[in-house]
XYZ file of C-alpha atoms in Angstrom:
585
model
C -0.075 0.012 0.044
C 1.170 3.477 -0.708
C 0.084 5.898 1.903
C -2.139 8.902 1.245
C 0.901 10.870 0.818
C -0.218 14.220 1.754
C 0.088 17.504 3.403
C 0.093 16.268 6.727
C -3.178 15.546 8.676
C -5.155 18.736 7.970
C -8.137 19.103 10.302
C -10.946 21.207 11.212
C -9.687 24.126 13.331
C -6.265 22.646 12.667
C -3.240 24.717 12.137
C -0.540 23.692 9.819
C 3.225 24.775 9.279
C 3.766 26.233 5.942
C 5.092 29.753 6.160
C 8.801 28.893 6.715
C 9.053 27.596 3.366
C 8.416 30.715 1.709
C 11.421 31.935 -0.301
C 10.264 35.609 -1.656
C 12.084 38.585 0.085
C 8.979 40.666 -0.397
C 6.505 41.062 2.204
C 2.924 40.194 0.894
C 0.440 42.969 0.653
C -1.895 41.621 3.362
C -2.361 38.810 5.795
C -3.614 35.672 4.162
C -5.080 32.639 5.205
C -3.014 30.152 3.286
C 0.460 30.055 1.628
C 2.777 27.687 -0.102
C 6.010 27.434 -1.860
C 5.369 26.471 -5.424
C 9.013 26.220 -6.387
C 12.068 26.507 -4.057
C 13.518 30.125 -4.184
C 11.583 30.654 -7.414
C 7.714 30.944 -6.685
C 5.584 31.564 -3.712
C 1.761 31.815 -3.431
C -0.584 33.306 -0.927
C -4.370 33.120 -1.021
C -7.682 33.895 0.920
C -11.033 32.821 0.078
C -14.178 35.259 0.741
C -17.053 32.789 1.217
C -19.562 35.625 1.282
C -18.533 37.054 -1.879
C -17.693 33.656 -3.297
C -14.251 34.992 -4.561
C -10.667 34.271 -4.054
C -7.736 36.532 -3.718
C -4.207 35.481 -4.596
C -0.715 37.032 -4.328
C 1.972 35.473 -6.553
C 5.583 36.174 -5.987
C 8.164 35.041 -8.806
C 11.811 35.589 -8.997
C 11.770 37.424 -12.300
C 11.488 40.928 -13.812
C 9.278 39.619 -16.626
C 5.867 38.260 -16.733
C 4.388 35.990 -14.174
C 1.149 33.783 -14.446
C -0.954 31.548 -12.405
C -3.540 29.137 -13.962
C -6.447 26.869 -12.826
C -6.229 23.844 -15.040
C -9.053 21.249 -15.580
C -6.317 18.260 -15.788
C -3.048 19.466 -14.671
C -1.596 20.863 -18.165
C -2.156 23.852 -20.397
C -4.946 22.637 -22.379
C -8.240 24.245 -21.171
C -6.360 26.170 -18.436
C -7.869 29.339 -17.188
C -4.724 31.816 -16.733
C -4.129 35.096 -15.099
C -0.902 36.794 -16.441
C 0.558 40.126 -15.336
C 3.723 42.133 -15.137
C 5.099 45.389 -13.864
C 6.529 47.708 -16.476
C 9.409 50.106 -16.264
C 7.257 52.846 -14.933
C 6.063 50.742 -12.217
C 2.654 50.203 -13.572
C 0.759 46.772 -13.068
C -0.679 45.030 -16.104
C -2.740 41.997 -15.792
C -4.643 39.704 -18.424
C -7.375 37.104 -18.459
C -6.006 34.395 -20.610
C -7.105 31.092 -21.940
C -5.046 27.926 -23.230
C -6.831 26.048 -25.905
C -3.869 23.796 -26.188
C -0.105 23.719 -25.333
C 0.649 26.855 -27.400
C 0.633 30.318 -26.145
C -2.471 31.392 -24.135
C -4.619 33.733 -25.941
C -6.217 36.876 -24.349
C -9.872 36.113 -23.191
C -11.689 39.097 -24.809
C -15.144 37.701 -24.175
C -15.227 38.777 -20.293
C -12.459 39.561 -17.995
C -12.633 37.539 -14.794
C -9.018 38.065 -13.361
C -8.519 41.425 -11.477
C -5.226 42.984 -10.371
C -5.266 44.623 -7.155
C -1.689 45.604 -6.373
C 1.689 44.850 -7.830
C 5.411 45.763 -7.636
C 8.872 44.889 -8.884
C 11.647 44.674 -6.398
C 14.826 42.984 -5.783
C 14.569 40.918 -8.806
C 11.332 39.617 -7.927
C 7.770 40.351 -9.247
C 4.886 40.369 -6.721
C 1.082 40.731 -8.017
C -2.140 40.579 -5.947
C -5.123 39.717 -7.874
C -8.542 38.034 -7.498
C -11.380 36.192 -9.324
C -14.739 34.516 -8.580
C -14.745 30.943 -7.612
C -17.079 30.187 -10.410
C -17.034 32.969 -13.064
C -19.754 31.434 -15.153
C -17.605 31.789 -18.255
C -17.272 28.671 -20.212
C -13.591 29.582 -21.028
C -12.774 29.703 -17.247
C -12.345 26.780 -14.793
C -14.248 26.984 -11.656
C -12.535 26.756 -8.120
C -14.411 23.702 -6.578
C -14.347 22.302 -3.033
C -11.688 19.678 -3.176
C -8.451 19.469 -5.173
C -7.620 21.996 -7.819
C -5.047 21.783 -10.334
C -2.578 24.777 -10.460
C -0.019 25.708 -13.214
C 2.240 28.659 -13.013
C 5.015 30.013 -15.519
C 7.242 33.133 -15.731
C 9.175 34.859 -18.588
C 12.496 36.769 -18.389
C 10.757 39.904 -20.273
C 7.437 41.788 -20.230
C 5.080 40.936 -23.085
C 5.480 42.891 -26.296
C 2.357 45.253 -25.927
C 3.056 46.742 -29.456
C 1.217 43.641 -30.909
C -2.347 43.268 -30.638
C -2.110 39.662 -29.175
C 0.224 40.840 -26.244
C 3.113 38.426 -27.489
C 4.436 36.633 -24.442
C 8.048 35.163 -25.040
C 8.152 31.257 -24.263
C 8.733 30.355 -20.766
C 10.752 27.164 -21.865
C 11.209 25.139 -18.597
C 10.274 27.999 -16.334
C 6.961 26.512 -15.235
C 5.482 24.029 -12.897
C 2.217 22.677 -11.467
C 0.777 21.527 -8.205
C -2.535 19.842 -7.038
C -3.799 21.954 -4.017
C -6.884 21.862 -2.250
C -7.406 25.670 -2.285
C -10.230 25.626 0.256
C -8.488 23.202 2.737
C -5.380 24.715 3.927
C -4.290 26.304 7.294
C -1.669 28.385 8.951
C 1.291 27.319 11.125
C 1.662 26.744 14.730
C 5.353 27.076 16.089
C 7.043 23.996 17.241
C 8.006 26.004 20.366
C 4.307 25.515 21.486
C 5.020 21.795 21.991
C 8.609 22.094 23.539
C 7.515 21.249 27.076
C 5.567 18.272 26.035
C 6.278 14.314 26.387
C 7.026 12.810 22.758
C 7.696 9.695 20.990
C 9.124 9.125 17.590
C 9.637 6.436 14.977
C 12.640 7.000 12.735
C 14.958 5.267 10.478
C 18.591 4.734 11.908
C 21.120 5.948 9.290
C 19.359 3.772 6.442
C 21.148 3.431 3.157
C 19.127 4.661 0.289
C 19.468 2.448 -2.795
C 20.950 4.102 -5.997
C 17.743 3.620 -7.887
C 15.385 6.341 -9.031
C 12.510 5.211 -6.853
C 12.560 3.033 -3.837
C 9.976 2.335 -0.781
C 11.553 1.163 2.549
C 9.232 -0.478 5.265
C 10.393 -0.719 9.108
C 8.036 -2.286 11.741
C 8.149 -0.468 15.316
C 6.737 -1.516 18.594
C 4.451 0.937 20.191
C 5.865 2.928 23.037
C 5.633 0.782 26.223
C 6.681 3.660 28.510
C 3.184 4.951 28.849
C 1.191 2.904 31.128
C -1.757 4.953 31.048
C -3.515 6.130 27.865
C -2.312 9.438 26.334
C -3.506 11.634 23.630
C -1.099 13.031 20.888
C -2.090 16.644 20.275
C 0.366 17.531 17.594
C 2.902 15.694 15.167
C 5.878 16.512 13.325
C 7.404 14.943 10.321
C 11.210 14.735 10.714
C 13.001 15.215 7.305
C 16.847 15.505 7.479
C 17.896 18.946 6.134
C 20.295 17.346 3.674
C 17.893 14.854 2.422
C 14.910 17.159 1.431
C 15.822 16.365 -2.172
C 15.618 12.423 -1.515
C 12.524 11.869 0.644
C 9.431 12.056 -1.520
C 6.918 10.910 1.115
C 6.445 8.971 4.275
C 3.912 7.624 6.451
C 3.237 5.783 9.448
C 0.717 2.866 9.296
C -1.101 1.102 11.975
C -0.723 -2.794 12.053
C -3.619 -4.966 12.851
C -4.161 -5.432 16.658
C -3.833 -9.305 16.161
C -0.495 -8.989 14.363
C 2.306 -10.688 15.901
C 5.941 -10.131 15.558
C 9.346 -10.934 16.957
C 10.311 -8.067 18.948
C 14.044 -8.773 18.437
C 13.610 -9.069 14.827
C 10.899 -6.695 13.427
C 10.636 -6.514 9.516
C 13.036 -3.809 8.257
C 13.618 -3.741 4.402
C 12.531 -2.902 0.720
C 8.579 -2.948 1.154
C 8.063 -5.289 -1.900
C 10.700 -7.544 -0.730
C 9.328 -8.033 2.830
C 5.651 -7.696 1.702
C 4.798 -11.168 3.136
C 5.935 -10.283 6.669
C 4.060 -6.906 6.821
C 0.985 -7.526 5.207
C -0.836 -7.045 8.489
C 0.516 -3.285 8.546
C -1.933 -1.794 6.299
C -4.787 -1.497 8.824
C -4.917 2.394 8.731
C -3.078 5.580 8.609
C -1.620 7.170 11.617
C 0.606 9.936 10.002
C 1.368 10.912 6.520
C 3.581 13.601 4.600
C 4.657 14.112 1.132
C 6.783 16.591 -0.921
C 5.336 20.076 -0.570
C 3.547 19.056 2.496
C 3.305 20.492 6.030
C 5.641 19.273 8.562
C 4.125 20.304 11.787
C 0.303 19.445 12.521
C -1.740 20.401 15.515
C -4.915 18.449 16.167
C -8.269 20.180 16.957
C -8.834 20.637 20.716
C -11.841 18.315 20.428
C -9.738 15.240 19.723
C -6.295 13.694 20.043
C -4.495 10.602 18.574
C -4.353 7.847 21.291
C -1.271 5.876 22.426
C -0.136 3.707 25.496
C -2.220 2.241 28.140
C -4.803 -0.316 26.800
C -4.750 1.296 23.147
C -5.259 -1.718 20.818
C -2.583 -0.695 18.256
C 0.881 -2.407 19.447
C 2.837 -2.027 16.176
C 3.280 0.531 13.814
C 5.026 0.711 10.168
C 6.922 3.511 8.994
C 7.028 3.600 5.123
C 9.446 5.742 3.183
C 9.627 6.588 -0.554
C 12.897 7.733 -1.871
C 13.301 9.508 -5.068
C 16.988 9.413 -6.215
C 16.988 10.306 -9.981
C 20.756 10.800 -10.014
C 21.270 7.412 -8.768
C 23.579 8.788 -6.003
C 25.210 5.825 -3.979
C 25.566 5.533 -0.264
C 23.243 8.104 0.920
C 21.972 7.651 4.296
C 18.545 8.759 5.900
C 17.126 8.990 9.384
C 13.995 10.578 8.780
C 10.670 9.669 10.596
C 7.732 11.064 12.716
C 7.379 12.448 16.175
C 4.179 12.745 18.393
C 3.641 15.290 20.875
C 1.540 14.391 23.973
C -0.825 16.395 25.653
C -0.864 16.828 29.504
C -4.605 15.921 29.624
C -6.816 13.545 27.718
C -9.157 15.152 25.201
C -12.827 14.785 24.737
C -12.612 12.344 21.907
C -10.080 10.043 20.279
C -9.554 10.324 16.573
C -9.566 7.483 13.956
C -9.530 6.722 10.250
C -12.285 5.232 8.201
C -11.106 3.397 4.905
C -13.820 3.419 2.426
C -13.469 2.127 -1.260
C -12.206 -1.224 -2.797
C -10.669 -4.180 -1.189
C -6.989 -4.668 -1.956
C -7.220 -7.578 -4.011
C -7.527 -9.058 -7.595
C -11.159 -9.592 -7.007
C -11.836 -5.905 -6.471
C -9.375 -4.222 -8.843
C -8.512 -5.479 -12.534
C -7.865 -2.651 -14.775
C -7.332 -3.136 -18.706
C -4.092 -1.993 -20.011
C -3.887 0.905 -22.776
C -7.106 2.619 -21.691
C -7.580 6.353 -21.068
C -10.347 6.151 -18.572
C -11.484 3.153 -16.609
C -14.122 3.698 -13.804
C -14.294 1.503 -10.687
C -17.484 1.970 -8.345
C -17.489 1.054 -4.785
C -20.424 1.108 -2.156
C -20.786 1.021 1.459
C -24.456 0.217 2.025
C -26.769 0.917 5.053
C -26.392 -2.676 6.303
C -22.691 -1.874 6.814
C -23.000 1.473 8.743
C -25.776 0.036 10.797
C -22.925 -1.479 12.569
C -21.419 1.880 13.772
C -20.663 1.577 17.413
C -21.494 5.493 17.846
C -24.789 7.186 17.195
C -23.152 9.639 15.237
C -19.354 10.322 13.906
C -18.077 13.569 12.552
C -15.785 13.666 9.475
C -12.776 16.091 9.743
C -10.705 15.294 6.852
C -10.269 13.174 3.815
C -7.533 11.397 1.919
C -7.927 10.101 -1.400
C -5.534 7.361 -2.390
C -4.695 5.358 -5.376
C -1.205 4.435 -6.854
C 0.205 5.489 -10.046
C -2.576 4.976 -12.589
C -5.108 6.886 -10.321
C -6.537 10.152 -11.873
C -9.653 11.059 -9.937
C -11.262 9.929 -6.612
C -14.639 10.995 -4.873
C -16.816 9.650 -2.173
C -20.614 10.891 -1.873
C -22.720 10.779 1.054
C -26.123 8.962 0.321
C -28.999 9.356 2.777
C -32.521 7.765 1.900
C -31.153 6.879 -1.722
C -30.351 10.578 -2.283
C -26.898 12.279 -2.531
C -26.571 14.816 0.185
C -23.276 16.077 -0.512
C -19.570 15.083 -1.432
C -17.525 13.755 1.541
C -14.595 14.861 -0.776
C -14.123 15.192 -4.366
C -10.477 14.782 -5.637
C -11.327 15.406 -9.232
C -7.740 16.235 -9.919
C -5.630 13.494 -8.299
C -1.847 12.973 -8.570
C -0.022 10.171 -6.718
C 2.935 12.414 -6.306
C 0.873 15.140 -4.731
C -1.567 13.704 -2.267
C -3.310 15.617 0.339
C -5.234 14.971 3.597
C -7.726 17.528 3.044
C -9.521 19.643 5.708
C -13.178 19.645 4.975
C -14.731 22.976 4.407
C -17.077 22.064 7.328
C -17.296 18.883 9.385
C -19.754 16.379 7.986
C -21.755 14.024 10.292
C -22.476 10.217 9.383
C -25.230 8.363 11.023
C -25.765 4.482 11.171
C -27.708 3.849 7.939
C -26.007 6.292 5.812
C -24.362 5.152 2.801
C -21.147 6.012 0.988
C -20.383 5.743 -2.775
C -16.825 5.925 -3.993
C -15.465 6.175 -7.525
C -11.817 5.892 -8.768
C -11.025 6.545 -12.402
C -7.759 5.281 -13.965
C -5.772 5.714 -16.843
C -3.328 2.839 -18.110
C -2.072 4.258 -21.632
C 1.414 3.831 -20.247
C 1.006 0.083 -19.544
C 0.853 -2.936 -21.753
C -0.425 -5.493 -19.115
C -3.272 -5.671 -16.512
C -3.148 -3.844 -13.531
C -4.258 -5.628 -10.339
C -5.222 -4.558 -6.880
C -2.391 -4.944 -4.459
C 0.115 -3.066 -2.166
C 3.047 -3.108 -4.543
C 3.777 0.300 -6.417
C 2.862 -1.376 -9.734
C -0.415 -2.618 -8.438
C -3.428 -0.370 -7.779
C -5.790 0.604 -4.905
C -9.014 2.677 -4.411
C -9.462 4.062 -0.952
C -10.849 7.195 0.546
C -9.329 7.764 4.297
C -11.466 9.778 6.549
C -10.328 11.306 9.897
C -12.957 11.381 12.225
C -14.064 11.091 15.908
C -14.914 9.527 18.097
C -12.798 6.450 17.025
C -14.678 3.152 16.648
C -12.944 0.013 17.609
C -14.795 -2.562 15.489
C -15.373 -0.396 12.343
C -12.230 0.892 10.564
C -13.242 0.046 6.880
C -15.955 -0.693 4.480
C -14.439 -2.291 1.456
C -16.065 -3.717 -1.714
C -15.178 -6.144 -4.551
C -16.614 -8.019 -7.364
C -18.647 -10.986 -5.838
C -17.027 -14.612 -6.280
C -20.281 -15.453 -8.142
C -19.794 -12.702 -10.707
C -16.152 -13.848 -11.264
C -17.158 -17.420 -11.883
C -19.922 -16.429 -14.350
C -17.530 -14.448 -16.652
C -14.648 -16.951 -16.153
C -17.221 -19.835 -17.047
C -16.043 -22.030 -14.105
C -18.179 -23.877 -11.576
C -15.692 -25.109 -9.001
C -16.494 -24.661 -5.534
C -13.060 -23.464 -4.637
C -12.043 -19.957 -5.797
C -9.290 -17.719 -4.701
C -7.265 -14.606 -5.812
C -4.397 -16.803 -7.222
C -6.722 -18.794 -9.568
C -8.305 -15.445 -10.361
C -4.988 -13.612 -11.075
C -3.615 -16.439 -13.467
C -6.913 -16.109 -15.511
C -6.720 -12.219 -15.575
C -3.366 -12.120 -16.702
C -3.873 -14.417 -19.853
C -6.624 -11.791 -21.274
C -5.694 -10.160 -24.476
C -6.987 -6.715 -24.353
C -8.756 -5.626 -27.539
C -11.031 -2.613 -27.656
C -14.173 -4.698 -27.737
C -13.064 -6.411 -24.568
C -12.260 -3.372 -22.967
C -15.854 -1.909 -23.398
C -17.251 -5.406 -22.207
C -14.986 -5.106 -19.325
C -16.296 -1.745 -18.208
C -19.726 -2.923 -18.652
C -18.979 -5.861 -16.500
C -17.696 -3.714 -13.631
C -20.631 -1.425 -13.932
C -23.121 -4.212 -13.349
C -21.584 -7.125 -11.530
C -22.706 -8.160 -7.989
C -20.599 -7.027 -5.111
C -19.341 -8.379 -1.649
C -18.761 -5.816 0.924
C -16.674 -6.351 4.013
C -17.539 -3.863 6.666
C -15.039 -3.696 9.823
C -15.178 -7.323 11.706
C -18.852 -7.895 10.826
C -20.364 -10.409 8.190
C -19.968 -10.159 4.526
C -22.769 -8.072 2.758
C -23.665 -9.128 -0.798
C -25.087 -6.714 -3.189
C -26.659 -7.630 -6.475
C -25.105 -4.582 -8.104
C -24.178 -1.029 -7.067
C -27.438 0.420 -5.968
C -29.066 3.469 -7.921
C -29.421 6.638 -5.966
C -30.720 10.290 -6.796
C -27.508 12.337 -7.537
C -26.932 16.032 -6.704
C -28.369 18.479 -8.986
C -26.233 20.743 -11.061
C -25.610 23.888 -9.249
C -26.890 27.300 -10.778
C -24.113 29.580 -11.447
C -23.994 33.034 -10.136
C -21.012 35.369 -9.659
C -20.232 38.913 -8.167
C -18.148 40.502 -11.121
C -15.586 42.804 -9.110
C -14.513 46.196 -10.298
C -10.761 46.358 -11.041
C -8.406 48.865 -9.419
C -5.696 48.136 -11.914
C -4.984 48.288 -15.492
C -6.088 44.960 -17.303
C -4.665 45.334 -20.407
């Protein structure tokens, strides 16, 4: 399993460490709610959302004296992107343009409506800083709306100002001066100081001078025993991801997983090695997430005052697994790393304990079998009311969401269904990138009740693969999971995972044997030859096949197919068009 590699656990009322990564020597024009470094020592971004006006204010700083641009992209590239582009001329005047990219060529000026508006700008010390705003939804077909969930941001800059003597406002090609990030624009926070926790007890899980393989990408897994020096239960109120300063270019993501409470290990010989090589000894350590971090993520997390992460005493989790993903593209040998994670313990227990709920597909061949060479394959999962009736609490409150697939995943969403009608998205990662996964603060906490239903969809692209992709924990395998951070923590209900039923597989395989297992299924699947006709048939099979649902430790639930439900109605677009205070040419 690859963790929900994320900007660390972002919670309701949570504050997150971000501002110390800012490179710009220029002070922003105002105090913003969110900020992030887009590219080290090159580009920084601040933003605040005005929910009443339904608009967002950005401030972009880039190390150049030419033009700078920020775009909202539907799929992560230039095609279809909605772009705000600006510069400061020699006289100090700010220019700003609303542009649209129909392809990968130079974006054109949007002359239909102007929806990006500059507020302030300056050029100083080799940097250009421009403050600007736009509506969350401009109601313009040439724009991209900023939705609750993940957003694809692109940025670029040039070394010179555009040529305004031309009617098209010629901008010179940015070459490699560009980048992209997937960011939940409505789901960020502001930093606490680590000094706030300096007088607290803590425990940590770290590697010990681990040699990093001289390969481009590697995963290291190490099992740790839970701390035994806390005889009474304690609550962690904050967490720090520890990345060695010299290895920031090396550590791509890390995460701490809870091992199954029934897992048994030799404490004198705990599993430690390349994840795929020791998978047989760590398969019980994919129960749930305890901590996550990824490139561009937040290193310090403070949990909301209402809840804490439990440890010690009679807490059921006795082992954890630290999973490290190293990115070593230069294949540098003999590099060593001691990164890990630290938990700060509060002096008092909090009202609730935090837990994770895993919703989606079982991690098996019977749940996930994706044809090769397809641009879009849909996998639907369902957690029915018969499952959530087993909640041990009358209500649980969802604080944050972490969508998770492996390399082929392109989109993940989960909808809350009540009385066969969709109430809302729990979270919609319409734009998903394995390299930039986020645990996302929900705009507002969402309550789940026994009897509620959850529909999860994962969308994959396998155009870069020539063989079938099956469900599993290895990097080349796939997953479809949505982790939800919630309170109060339930002991017997940590997951609700579905798969294609045994009966459905036997029917399509045309077999009647009483015995049936993943190994037998895997051999059959790997013999399939993918034609366009078979791909269409396969998608139809997945759309209509009966399902088996395993919810927590309870009995298997059988569904004749994914149930039908009344979906959300399209929202009516409305916007407040602001007046510009700056030159928009």
